[in-house]
Amino acid sequence: MKVLVTGAAGYIGSHTALELLAAGHEVVGFDNLSNSSERAIERVRRLSKRPMRFEKLDLLDMTGLVRLLAEGFDAVVHFAGLKAVGESVEKPLIYWRNNVGGSVNLLSAMRSTGCRRLVFSSSCTIYGEVHRSPVDENHLRSAVSCYGNTKLVVENICFDLARAEPEWKIALLRYFNPVGAHESGLIGEDPKGVPNNLMPFIMQTAVGLRDKVRVFGNDYPTPDGTGVRDFIHVVDLARGHLAALERIDSFTGTEAVNLGTGRGSSVLEMIRAASKAVGRPIPYEFAPRRPGDSAAIWAETALAKKKLGWAASYDLDRMCADHWRWQKNNPAGYDAA
Ligand code: UD1
């Protein structure tokens, strides 16, 4: 297939581009590089030993989008978007313009150039407050943040579009908590500023950029009192996209599939696994709960197996070992390269 990847220089985009190239697909990527580095693309080319065309392009540039899509693509994998939950609450219009406006532009450009296959980067955040896990795809959808709202709305646009025009095939992949890095240590997560998410914070602490990890809440109704999440290796996640693309013609319009491991791990378990990978204890302290956090959430994975023939394969130790290799080799991310 000839596949266009939006947000190709980002964390999940770069890992997915690599898996697509390794599987023999032709990949063209674009990114506005607002929160990512073109070095990720250079490294994907180096690892895959295959050519990959890349353009600096923004989803809000409708003319550029139509020009690129007019080349003819079999499918689009759409990652481009803003993803900081806290920032989204402070700057909602920027999130709505980029994530929702940008996705409408993309779908319009696809429509006008005859491309009707899309894999969209959704999130388990659209399940809102979850009281019982595993959570399956039929769980009520709601959002507690502006970021979550934008994911929910793009899902709804996709449902509406495929209802109106049945030739669309759209996979909404709802990610749980992506962590880890490619085993080469050459590509990985490179958050700008202070990380919001647990794993990059743990790894930046391990490398000496932060003093200690603050564990948000130790009084949750979970086995050790700390939050429980379904951490999934980013390479497993990338392979989930490959599986979705290769099965997309079996989709009926728009369908949503969870991408998780089906296993919950606590924040303390993660810190322990990371300490083992790093070879020394990672300092932490308990802090108050973070507003908007659920106690526990993990995925029901049966549909992913049935629909995509895909299941995650890497465990927590492997996620930590690979994430650590990336962090250790690139303590300041791509910029220092
Ligand atoms: C967060 C987002 C979610 C997004 C996902 C992307 C929120 C409320 N949710 O999920 O919308 O799709 O990232 O990966 O931001 N924790 C600490 N200390 C830290 C950071 C986190 O204890 O410094 C805890 C959290 O309280 C939580 C767990 O670690 O229990 C995971 O947190 P995080 O990595 O931020 O992911 P989510 O909140 O699950």
mmCIF file of C-alpha atoms and ligand atoms in Angstrom:
data_model
loop_
_atom_site.group_PDB
_atom_site.id
_atom_site.type_symbol
_atom_site.label_atom_id
_atom_site.label_comp_id
_atom_site.label_asym_id
_atom_site.label_seq_id
_atom_site.Cartn_x
_atom_site.Cartn_y
_atom_site.Cartn_z
ATOM 1 C CA MET A 1 0.000 0.000 0.000
ATOM 2 C CA LYS A 2 1.015 3.615 -0.470
ATOM 3 C CA VAL A 3 0.382 5.172 2.932
ATOM 4 C CA LEU A 4 0.413 8.790 4.070
ATOM 5 C CA VAL A 5 1.380 9.226 7.734
ATOM 6 C CA THR A 6 0.446 12.532 9.402
ATOM 7 C CA GLY A 7 2.501 13.420 12.463
ATOM 8 C CA ALA A 8 5.187 11.056 11.181
ATOM 9 C CA ALA A 9 8.005 12.624 13.224
ATOM 10 C CA GLY A 10 6.192 12.139 16.532
ATOM 11 C CA TYR A 11 6.579 9.356 19.076
ATOM 12 C CA ILE A 12 3.957 6.917 17.781
ATOM 13 C CA GLY A 13 4.105 8.201 14.193
ATOM 14 C CA SER A 14 7.828 7.468 13.815
ATOM 15 C CA HIS A 15 7.523 3.962 15.290
ATOM 16 C CA THR A 16 4.554 3.228 13.025
ATOM 17 C CA ALA A 17 6.319 4.554 9.916
ATOM 18 C CA LEU A 18 9.172 2.161 10.694
ATOM 19 C CA GLU A 19 6.869 -0.870 11.039
ATOM 20 C CA LEU A 20 5.067 0.053 7.789
ATOM 21 C CA LEU A 21 8.370 0.339 5.919
ATOM 22 C CA ALA A 22 9.599 -2.950 7.404
ATOM 23 C CA ALA A 23 6.416 -4.628 6.153
ATOM 24 C CA GLY A 24 7.118 -3.388 2.633
ATOM 25 C CA HIS A 25 4.645 -0.500 2.382
ATOM 26 C CA GLU A 26 5.522 2.759 0.649
ATOM 27 C CA VAL A 27 5.426 5.526 3.256
ATOM 28 C CA VAL A 28 5.181 9.281 2.787
ATOM 29 C CA GLY A 29 5.148 11.287 6.012
ATOM 30 C CA PHE A 30 4.440 14.833 7.020
ATOM 31 C CA ASP A 31 4.611 16.793 10.255
ATOM 32 C CA ASN A 32 4.590 20.484 11.163
ATOM 33 C CA LEU A 33 7.516 19.785 13.541
ATOM 34 C CA SER A 34 5.891 21.950 16.247
ATOM 35 C CA ASN A 35 6.548 19.287 18.846
ATOM 36 C CA SER A 36 8.882 16.863 17.071
ATOM 37 C CA SER A 37 12.163 16.631 15.218
ATOM 38 C CA GLU A 38 12.987 15.702 11.635
ATOM 39 C CA ARG A 39 15.865 13.663 13.092
ATOM 40 C CA ALA A 40 13.264 11.017 13.949
ATOM 41 C CA ILE A 41 12.586 10.621 10.215
ATOM 42 C CA GLU A 42 16.297 10.369 9.399
ATOM 43 C CA ARG A 43 16.597 7.602 11.973
ATOM 44 C CA VAL A 44 13.549 5.757 10.648
ATOM 45 C CA ARG A 45 15.194 5.779 7.202
ATOM 46 C CA ARG A 46 18.450 4.531 8.723
ATOM 47 C CA LEU A 47 16.736 1.712 10.657
ATOM 48 C CA SER A 48 14.495 0.572 7.811
ATOM 49 C CA LYS A 49 17.195 0.986 5.149
ATOM 50 C CA ARG A 50 14.388 2.166 2.905
ATOM 51 C CA PRO A 51 13.486 5.538 1.420
ATOM 52 C CA MET A 52 10.739 7.533 3.081
ATOM 53 C CA ARG A 53 9.625 10.864 1.703
ATOM 54 C CA PHE A 54 8.976 13.572 4.270
ATOM 55 C CA GLU A 55 7.452 17.043 4.054
ATOM 56 C CA LYS A 56 7.072 19.781 6.608
ATOM 57 C CA LEU A 57 3.365 20.457 6.337
ATOM 58 C CA ASP A 58 0.589 21.609 8.662
ATOM 59 C CA LEU A 59 -2.921 20.144 8.723
ATOM 60 C CA LEU A 60 -4.279 23.685 8.629
ATOM 61 C CA ASP A 61 -2.670 24.197 5.193
ATOM 62 C CA MET A 62 -5.556 22.937 3.069
ATOM 63 C CA THR A 63 -3.873 23.722 -0.253
ATOM 64 C CA GLY A 64 -0.773 21.763 0.767
ATOM 65 C CA LEU A 65 -2.890 18.833 1.951
ATOM 66 C CA VAL A 66 -4.849 18.592 -1.295
ATOM 67 C CA ARG A 67 -1.657 18.908 -3.343
ATOM 68 C CA LEU A 68 -0.034 16.041 -1.411
ATOM 69 C CA LEU A 69 -3.072 13.761 -1.356
ATOM 70 C CA ALA A 70 -3.681 14.352 -5.073
ATOM 71 C CA GLU A 71 -0.632 12.157 -5.705
ATOM 72 C CA GLY A 72 -2.866 9.232 -4.809
ATOM 73 C CA PHE A 73 -2.712 7.214 -1.576
ATOM 74 C CA ASP A 74 -4.298 3.902 -0.607
ATOM 75 C CA ALA A 75 -4.686 4.946 3.029
ATOM 76 C CA VAL A 76 -3.845 7.592 5.615
ATOM 77 C CA VAL A 77 -2.664 6.987 9.183
ATOM 78 C CA HIS A 78 -3.471 10.134 11.128
ATOM 79 C CA PHE A 79 -1.410 10.985 14.239
ATOM 80 C CA ALA A 80 -0.883 14.734 13.868
ATOM 81 C CA GLY A 81 -2.341 16.631 16.796
ATOM 82 C CA LEU A 82 -1.684 18.336 20.093
ATOM 83 C CA LYS A 83 -1.706 16.041 23.113
ATOM 84 C CA ALA A 84 -0.984 17.831 26.386
ATOM 85 C CA VAL A 85 -4.040 17.460 28.595
ATOM 86 C CA GLY A 86 -3.239 20.410 30.916
ATOM 87 C CA GLU A 87 -2.389 22.753 28.054
ATOM 88 C CA SER A 88 -5.617 21.796 26.262
ATOM 89 C CA VAL A 89 -7.653 23.007 29.229
ATOM 90 C CA GLU A 90 -5.805 26.358 29.210
ATOM 91 C CA LYS A 91 -5.820 26.877 25.431
ATOM 92 C CA PRO A 92 -8.958 25.168 24.133
ATOM 93 C CA LEU A 93 -9.231 27.068 20.850
ATOM 94 C CA ILE A 94 -5.759 25.989 19.764
ATOM 95 C CA TYR A 95 -6.710 22.364 20.460
ATOM 96 C CA TRP A 96 -10.045 22.596 18.643
ATOM 97 C CA ARG A 97 -8.443 24.328 15.651
ATOM 98 C CA ASN A 98 -5.568 21.867 15.321
ATOM 99 C CA ASN A 99 -7.092 18.569 16.374
ATOM 100 C CA VAL A 100 -10.641 18.994 15.101
ATOM 101 C CA GLY A 101 -10.187 21.623 12.347
ATOM 102 C CA GLY A 102 -7.043 19.832 11.166
ATOM 103 C CA SER A 103 -8.833 16.473 11.013
ATOM 104 C CA VAL A 104 -11.769 17.981 9.087
ATOM 105 C CA ASN A 105 -9.247 19.399 6.595
ATOM 106 C CA LEU A 106 -7.591 16.012 6.251
ATOM 107 C CA LEU A 107 -10.888 14.164 5.710
ATOM 108 C CA SER A 108 -11.997 16.798 3.175
ATOM 109 C CA ALA A 109 -8.714 16.541 1.283
ATOM 110 C CA MET A 110 -8.971 12.726 1.315
ATOM 111 C CA ARG A 111 -12.529 12.929 0.048
ATOM 112 C CA SER A 112 -11.700 15.304 -2.794
ATOM 113 C CA THR A 113 -8.784 13.146 -3.936
ATOM 114 C CA GLY A 114 -10.533 9.775 -3.671
ATOM 115 C CA CYS A 115 -8.780 8.264 -0.632
ATOM 116 C CA ARG A 116 -11.277 6.579 1.704
ATOM 117 C CA ARG A 117 -9.177 4.494 4.116
ATOM 118 C CA LEU A 118 -8.152 6.029 7.424
ATOM 119 C CA VAL A 119 -6.552 4.808 10.640
ATOM 120 C CA PHE A 120 -7.067 7.415 13.362
ATOM 121 C CA SER A 121 -5.130 7.837 16.569
ATOM 122 C CA SER A 122 -7.811 7.884 19.265
ATOM 123 C CA SER A 123 -7.352 7.370 22.987
ATOM 124 C CA CYS A 124 -8.821 5.553 25.967
ATOM 125 C CA THR A 125 -9.334 9.060 27.356
ATOM 126 C CA ILE A 126 -12.678 9.021 25.461
ATOM 127 C CA TYR A 127 -14.001 6.526 28.045
ATOM 128 C CA GLY A 128 -14.020 9.398 30.575
ATOM 129 C CA GLU A 129 -14.433 8.265 34.137
ATOM 130 C CA VAL A 130 -14.087 4.489 34.267
ATOM 131 C CA HIS A 131 -15.422 2.555 37.252
ATOM 132 C CA ARG A 132 -14.726 -0.977 36.103
ATOM 133 C CA SER A 133 -11.998 -2.579 33.996
ATOM 134 C CA PRO A 134 -11.358 -4.136 31.573
ATOM 135 C CA VAL A 135 -13.126 -1.505 29.523
ATOM 136 C CA ASP A 136 -14.523 -2.577 26.160
ATOM 137 C CA GLU A 137 -15.299 -0.567 23.044
ATOM 138 C CA ASN A 138 -18.990 -0.227 23.947
ATOM 139 C CA HIS A 139 -18.249 1.675 27.161
ATOM 140 C CA LEU A 140 -19.984 5.041 27.384
ATOM 141 C CA ARG A 141 -17.894 7.780 25.781
ATOM 142 C CA SER A 142 -17.325 11.100 27.532
ATOM 143 C CA ALA A 143 -14.418 13.429 28.145
ATOM 144 C CA VAL A 144 -12.995 15.159 31.186
ATOM 145 C CA SER A 145 -10.552 17.431 29.326
ATOM 146 C CA CYS A 146 -10.524 19.544 26.201
ATOM 147 C CA TYR A 147 -7.946 17.162 24.715
ATOM 148 C CA GLY A 148 -10.330 14.247 25.343
ATOM 149 C CA ASN A 149 -13.181 16.241 23.824
ATOM 150 C CA THR A 150 -11.245 16.793 20.609
ATOM 151 C CA LYS A 151 -10.571 13.032 20.280
ATOM 152 C CA LEU A 152 -14.238 12.289 20.954
ATOM 153 C CA VAL A 153 -15.421 14.821 18.376
ATOM 154 C CA VAL A 154 -13.071 13.517 15.671
ATOM 155 C CA GLU A 155 -14.405 10.007 16.379
ATOM 156 C CA ASN A 156 -17.946 11.350 15.943
ATOM 157 C CA ILE A 157 -17.049 13.083 12.673
ATOM 158 C CA CYS A 158 -15.692 9.751 11.401
ATOM 159 C CA PHE A 159 -18.893 7.928 12.401
ATOM 160 C CA ASP A 160 -21.034 10.596 10.683
ATOM 161 C CA LEU A 161 -18.916 10.529 7.531
ATOM 162 C CA ALA A 162 -19.040 6.759 7.083
ATOM 163 C CA ARG A 163 -22.788 6.775 7.734
ATOM 164 C CA ALA A 164 -23.248 9.328 4.962
ATOM 165 C CA GLU A 165 -20.772 7.727 2.541
ATOM 166 C CA PRO A 166 -20.506 3.964 3.040
ATOM 167 C CA GLU A 167 -17.361 3.593 0.934
ATOM 168 C CA TRP A 168 -15.258 4.934 3.837
ATOM 169 C CA LYS A 169 -13.267 2.431 5.919
ATOM 170 C CA ILE A 170 -12.103 4.005 9.165
ATOM 171 C CA ALA A 171 -10.324 2.366 12.103
ATOM 172 C CA LEU A 172 -10.417 4.375 15.337
ATOM 173 C CA LEU A 173 -7.606 2.951 17.445
ATOM 174 C CA ARG A 174 -8.050 3.742 21.116
ATOM 175 C CA TYR A 175 -4.629 3.647 22.727
ATOM 176 C CA PHE A 176 -4.079 2.935 26.377
ATOM 177 C CA ASN A 177 -0.718 4.165 27.788
ATOM 178 C CA PRO A 178 2.089 3.980 25.222
ATOM 179 C CA VAL A 179 5.611 3.640 26.655
ATOM 180 C CA GLY A 180 8.943 2.157 25.576
ATOM 181 C CA ALA A 181 10.973 2.761 22.438
ATOM 182 C CA HIS A 182 12.388 0.898 19.463
ATOM 183 C CA GLU A 183 14.996 -1.625 20.633
ATOM 184 C CA SER A 184 17.751 0.200 18.696
ATOM 185 C CA GLY A 185 17.498 3.136 21.123
ATOM 186 C CA LEU A 186 17.496 5.438 18.081
ATOM 187 C CA ILE A 187 13.860 6.592 18.165
ATOM 188 C CA GLY A 188 11.713 7.257 21.227
ATOM 189 C CA GLU A 189 9.560 9.722 23.110
ATOM 190 C CA ASP A 190 10.969 13.252 23.263
ATOM 191 C CA PRO A 191 8.648 15.458 25.313
ATOM 192 C CA LYS A 192 9.353 19.188 25.329
ATOM 193 C CA GLY A 193 9.678 20.720 28.803
ATOM 194 C CA VAL A 194 8.540 18.951 31.945
ATOM 195 C CA PRO A 195 6.849 15.669 30.999
ATOM 196 C CA ASN A 196 3.189 15.247 31.992
ATOM 197 C CA ASN A 197 3.184 11.483 31.608
ATOM 198 C CA LEU A 198 4.604 8.979 34.034
ATOM 199 C CA MET A 199 7.174 7.064 31.988
ATOM 200 C CA PRO A 200 9.097 10.021 30.506
ATOM 201 C CA PHE A 201 9.155 11.564 33.990
ATOM 202 C CA ILE A 202 10.576 8.354 35.486
ATOM 203 C CA MET A 203 13.237 8.136 32.765
ATOM 204 C CA GLN A 204 14.223 11.805 33.030
ATOM 205 C CA THR A 205 14.622 11.233 36.770
ATOM 206 C CA ALA A 206 16.794 8.187 36.096
ATOM 207 C CA VAL A 207 19.033 10.208 33.805
ATOM 208 C CA GLY A 208 19.352 13.013 36.364
ATOM 209 C CA LEU A 209 17.215 15.694 34.689
ATOM 210 C CA ARG A 210 14.635 15.554 37.539
ATOM 211 C CA ASP A 211 15.096 14.987 41.277
ATOM 212 C CA LYS A 212 12.355 12.504 41.982
ATOM 213 C CA VAL A 213 9.097 11.150 40.671
ATOM 214 C CA ARG A 214 5.940 12.423 42.342
ATOM 215 C CA VAL A 215 3.436 9.605 42.660
ATOM 216 C CA PHE A 216 0.012 11.210 42.337
ATOM 217 C CA GLY A 217 -2.105 9.492 44.995
ATOM 218 C CA ASN A 218 -1.454 6.442 47.177
ATOM 219 C CA ASP A 219 -4.981 6.135 48.522
ATOM 220 C CA TYR A 220 -6.770 4.768 45.466
ATOM 221 C CA PRO A 221 -8.817 1.568 45.849
ATOM 222 C CA THR A 222 -6.096 -0.440 44.050
ATOM 223 C CA PRO A 223 -3.796 -3.210 45.394
ATOM 224 C CA ASP A 224 -0.990 -0.774 46.410
ATOM 225 C CA GLY A 225 -3.037 2.428 46.516
ATOM 226 C CA THR A 226 -1.465 3.954 43.397
ATOM 227 C CA GLY A 227 -3.110 4.400 40.003
ATOM 228 C CA VAL A 228 -3.339 1.419 37.671
ATOM 229 C CA ARG A 229 -2.898 1.765 33.894
ATOM 230 C CA ASP A 230 -2.544 -0.439 30.843
ATOM 231 C CA PHE A 231 0.983 0.388 29.673
ATOM 232 C CA ILE A 232 1.667 -0.788 26.138
ATOM 233 C CA HIS A 233 4.996 -0.958 24.286
ATOM 234 C CA VAL A 234 5.031 1.602 21.461
ATOM 235 C CA VAL A 235 6.321 -1.047 19.020
ATOM 236 C CA ASP A 236 3.324 -3.267 19.838
ATOM 237 C CA LEU A 237 1.137 -0.228 19.305
ATOM 238 C CA ALA A 238 2.813 0.533 15.957
ATOM 239 C CA ARG A 239 2.195 -3.069 14.861
ATOM 240 C CA GLY A 240 -1.464 -2.607 15.815
ATOM 241 C CA HIS A 241 -1.630 0.149 13.177
ATOM 242 C CA LEU A 242 -0.039 -2.114 10.603
ATOM 243 C CA ALA A 243 -2.593 -4.829 11.434
ATOM 244 C CA ALA A 244 -5.452 -2.311 11.165
ATOM 245 C CA LEU A 245 -4.246 -1.109 7.751
ATOM 246 C CA GLU A 246 -3.864 -4.613 6.428
ATOM 247 C CA ARG A 247 -7.380 -5.579 7.598
ATOM 248 C CA ILE A 248 -9.130 -2.288 6.925
ATOM 249 C CA ASP A 249 -11.095 -3.532 3.941
ATOM 250 C CA SER A 250 -12.952 -5.873 6.315
ATOM 251 C CA PHE A 251 -14.243 -2.857 8.275
ATOM 252 C CA THR A 252 -17.863 -1.779 8.009
ATOM 253 C CA GLY A 253 -17.661 2.003 7.872
ATOM 254 C CA THR A 254 -16.115 3.392 11.037
ATOM 255 C CA GLU A 255 -15.156 0.951 13.790
ATOM 256 C CA ALA A 256 -13.298 1.479 17.064
ATOM 257 C CA VAL A 257 -10.754 -0.951 18.528
ATOM 258 C CA ASN A 258 -8.832 -0.786 21.822
ATOM 259 C CA LEU A 259 -5.059 -1.143 21.652
ATOM 260 C CA GLY A 260 -3.850 -2.236 25.072
ATOM 261 C CA THR A 261 -2.307 -5.289 26.699
ATOM 262 C CA GLY A 262 -5.349 -6.175 28.806
ATOM 263 C CA ARG A 263 -3.170 -5.989 31.920
ATOM 264 C CA GLY A 264 -3.148 -3.246 34.542
ATOM 265 C CA SER A 265 0.072 -2.193 36.312
ATOM 266 C CA SER A 266 0.339 0.301 39.136
ATOM 267 C CA VAL A 267 2.520 3.394 39.234
ATOM 268 C CA LEU A 268 4.698 1.733 41.904
ATOM 269 C CA GLU A 269 5.051 -1.430 39.809
ATOM 270 C CA MET A 270 6.204 0.750 36.930
ATOM 271 C CA ILE A 271 8.756 2.553 39.102
ATOM 272 C CA ARG A 272 10.064 -0.833 40.312
ATOM 273 C CA ALA A 273 10.320 -2.235 36.771
ATOM 274 C CA ALA A 274 12.083 0.943 35.622
ATOM 275 C CA SER A 275 14.508 0.778 38.576
ATOM 276 C CA LYS A 276 15.375 -2.790 37.568
ATOM 277 C CA ALA A 277 16.029 -1.730 33.961
ATOM 278 C CA VAL A 278 18.143 1.245 35.060
ATOM 279 C CA GLY A 279 20.053 -0.802 37.653
ATOM 280 C CA ARG A 280 19.426 1.491 40.640
ATOM 281 C CA PRO A 281 16.428 2.705 42.621
ATOM 282 C CA ILE A 282 14.533 5.617 41.093
ATOM 283 C CA PRO A 283 13.658 8.124 43.857
ATOM 284 C CA TYR A 284 10.001 8.941 44.363
ATOM 285 C CA GLU A 285 7.650 10.567 46.862
ATOM 286 C CA PHE A 286 3.921 10.440 47.334
ATOM 287 C CA ALA A 287 1.923 13.526 46.336
ATOM 288 C CA PRO A 288 -1.793 14.348 46.237
ATOM 289 C CA ARG A 289 -3.999 12.833 43.549
ATOM 290 C CA ARG A 290 -3.945 14.606 40.171
ATOM 291 C CA PRO A 291 -7.385 16.027 39.305
ATOM 292 C CA GLY A 292 -9.170 14.108 36.546
ATOM 293 C CA ASP A 293 -7.233 10.832 37.034
ATOM 294 C CA SER A 294 -9.111 7.516 37.233
ATOM 295 C CA ALA A 295 -8.049 4.991 39.875
ATOM 296 C CA ALA A 296 -7.639 2.148 37.419
ATOM 297 C CA ILE A 297 -8.183 1.460 33.758
ATOM 298 C CA TRP A 298 -7.103 -1.340 31.476
ATOM 299 C CA ALA A 299 -8.304 -2.621 28.127
ATOM 300 C CA GLU A 300 -10.569 -5.401 27.010
ATOM 301 C CA THR A 301 -8.536 -6.750 24.090
ATOM 302 C CA ALA A 302 -10.829 -9.396 22.551
ATOM 303 C CA LEU A 303 -11.956 -7.186 19.670
ATOM 304 C CA ALA A 304 -8.389 -6.342 18.644
ATOM 305 C CA LYS A 305 -7.623 -10.065 18.434
ATOM 306 C CA LYS A 306 -10.780 -10.802 16.458
ATOM 307 C CA LYS A 307 -10.843 -7.783 14.191
ATOM 308 C CA LEU A 308 -7.130 -7.128 13.639
ATOM 309 C CA GLY A 309 -5.571 -10.508 14.472
ATOM 310 C CA TRP A 310 -3.300 -8.491 16.763
ATOM 311 C CA ALA A 311 -2.263 -8.744 20.405
ATOM 312 C CA ALA A 312 0.451 -6.956 22.375
ATOM 313 C CA SER A 313 3.502 -9.082 23.137
ATOM 314 C CA TYR A 314 5.981 -7.062 25.242
ATOM 315 C CA ASP A 315 5.932 -7.016 29.061
ATOM 316 C CA LEU A 316 6.726 -4.236 31.519
ATOM 317 C CA ASP A 317 10.402 -5.239 31.833
ATOM 318 C CA ARG A 318 10.880 -5.014 28.083
ATOM 319 C CA MET A 319 9.049 -1.651 27.937
ATOM 320 C CA CYS A 320 11.370 -0.263 30.612
ATOM 321 C CA ALA A 321 14.563 -1.742 29.150
ATOM 322 C CA ASP A 322 13.821 -0.284 25.724
ATOM 323 C CA HIS A 323 12.696 3.099 27.065
ATOM 324 C CA TRP A 324 15.832 3.307 29.198
ATOM 325 C CA ARG A 325 18.125 2.510 26.243
ATOM 326 C CA TRP A 326 16.578 5.412 24.302
ATOM 327 C CA GLN A 327 16.783 7.799 27.279
ATOM 328 C CA LYS A 328 20.344 6.841 28.185
ATOM 329 C CA ASN A 329 21.575 7.237 24.590
ATOM 330 C CA ASN A 330 19.609 10.462 24.046
ATOM 331 C CA PRO A 331 19.403 12.170 27.454
ATOM 332 C CA ALA A 332 18.253 15.433 25.885
ATOM 333 C CA GLY A 333 16.157 13.826 23.150
ATOM 334 C CA TYR A 334 16.765 14.444 19.440
ATOM 335 C CA ASP A 335 17.951 18.045 19.844
ATOM 336 C CA ALA A 336 21.294 17.056 21.307
ATOM 337 C CA ALA A 337 22.048 14.760 18.364
HETATM 338 C C1 UD1 B 1 -2.705 10.686 30.084
HETATM 339 C C2 UD1 B 1 -3.863 11.544 29.692
HETATM 340 C C3 UD1 B 1 -4.612 10.874 28.590
HETATM 341 C C4 UD1 B 1 -3.682 10.637 27.420
HETATM 342 C C5 UD1 B 1 -2.488 9.818 27.870
HETATM 343 C C6 UD1 B 1 -1.482 9.743 26.757
HETATM 344 C C7 UD1 B 1 -4.485 12.777 31.739
HETATM 345 C C8 UD1 B 1 -5.518 12.974 32.795
HETATM 346 N N1 UD1 B 1 -4.724 11.793 30.839
HETATM 347 O O1 UD1 B 1 -3.183 9.438 30.586
HETATM 348 O O2 UD1 B 1 -5.689 11.684 28.179
HETATM 349 O O3 UD1 B 1 -4.371 9.948 26.393
HETATM 350 O O4 UD1 B 1 -1.868 10.454 28.972
HETATM 351 O O5 UD1 B 1 -0.430 8.908 27.113
HETATM 352 O O6 UD1 B 1 -3.499 13.484 31.686
HETATM 353 N N2 UD1 B 1 1.528 9.729 37.424
HETATM 354 C C9 UD1 B 1 2.278 9.981 38.555
HETATM 355 N N3 UD1 B 1 3.300 10.910 38.490
HETATM 356 C C10 UD1 B 1 3.586 11.582 37.337
HETATM 357 C C11 UD1 B 1 2.805 11.321 36.161
HETATM 358 C C12 UD1 B 1 1.777 10.394 36.265
HETATM 359 O O7 UD1 B 1 2.043 9.397 39.607
HETATM 360 O O8 UD1 B 1 4.506 12.410 37.320
HETATM 361 C C13 UD1 B 1 0.465 8.710 37.509
HETATM 362 C C14 UD1 B 1 -0.909 9.224 37.151
HETATM 363 O O9 UD1 B 1 -1.556 9.740 38.274
HETATM 364 C C15 UD1 B 1 -1.564 7.948 36.588
HETATM 365 C C16 UD1 B 1 -0.397 7.194 35.940
HETATM 366 O O10 UD1 B 1 0.774 7.719 36.549
HETATM 367 O O11 UD1 B 1 -2.077 7.165 37.630
HETATM 368 C C17 UD1 B 1 -0.298 7.393 34.446
HETATM 369 O O12 UD1 B 1 -0.296 8.797 34.173
HETATM 370 P P1 UD1 B 1 0.043 9.371 32.707
HETATM 371 O O13 UD1 B 1 1.283 8.763 32.199
HETATM 372 O O14 UD1 B 1 -0.016 10.865 32.780
HETATM 373 O O15 UD1 B 1 -1.134 8.811 31.800
HETATM 374 P P2 UD1 B 1 -2.725 8.943 31.991
HETATM 375 O O16 UD1 B 1 -3.088 9.971 32.975
HETATM 376 O O17 UD1 B 1 -3.264 7.584 32.196
#
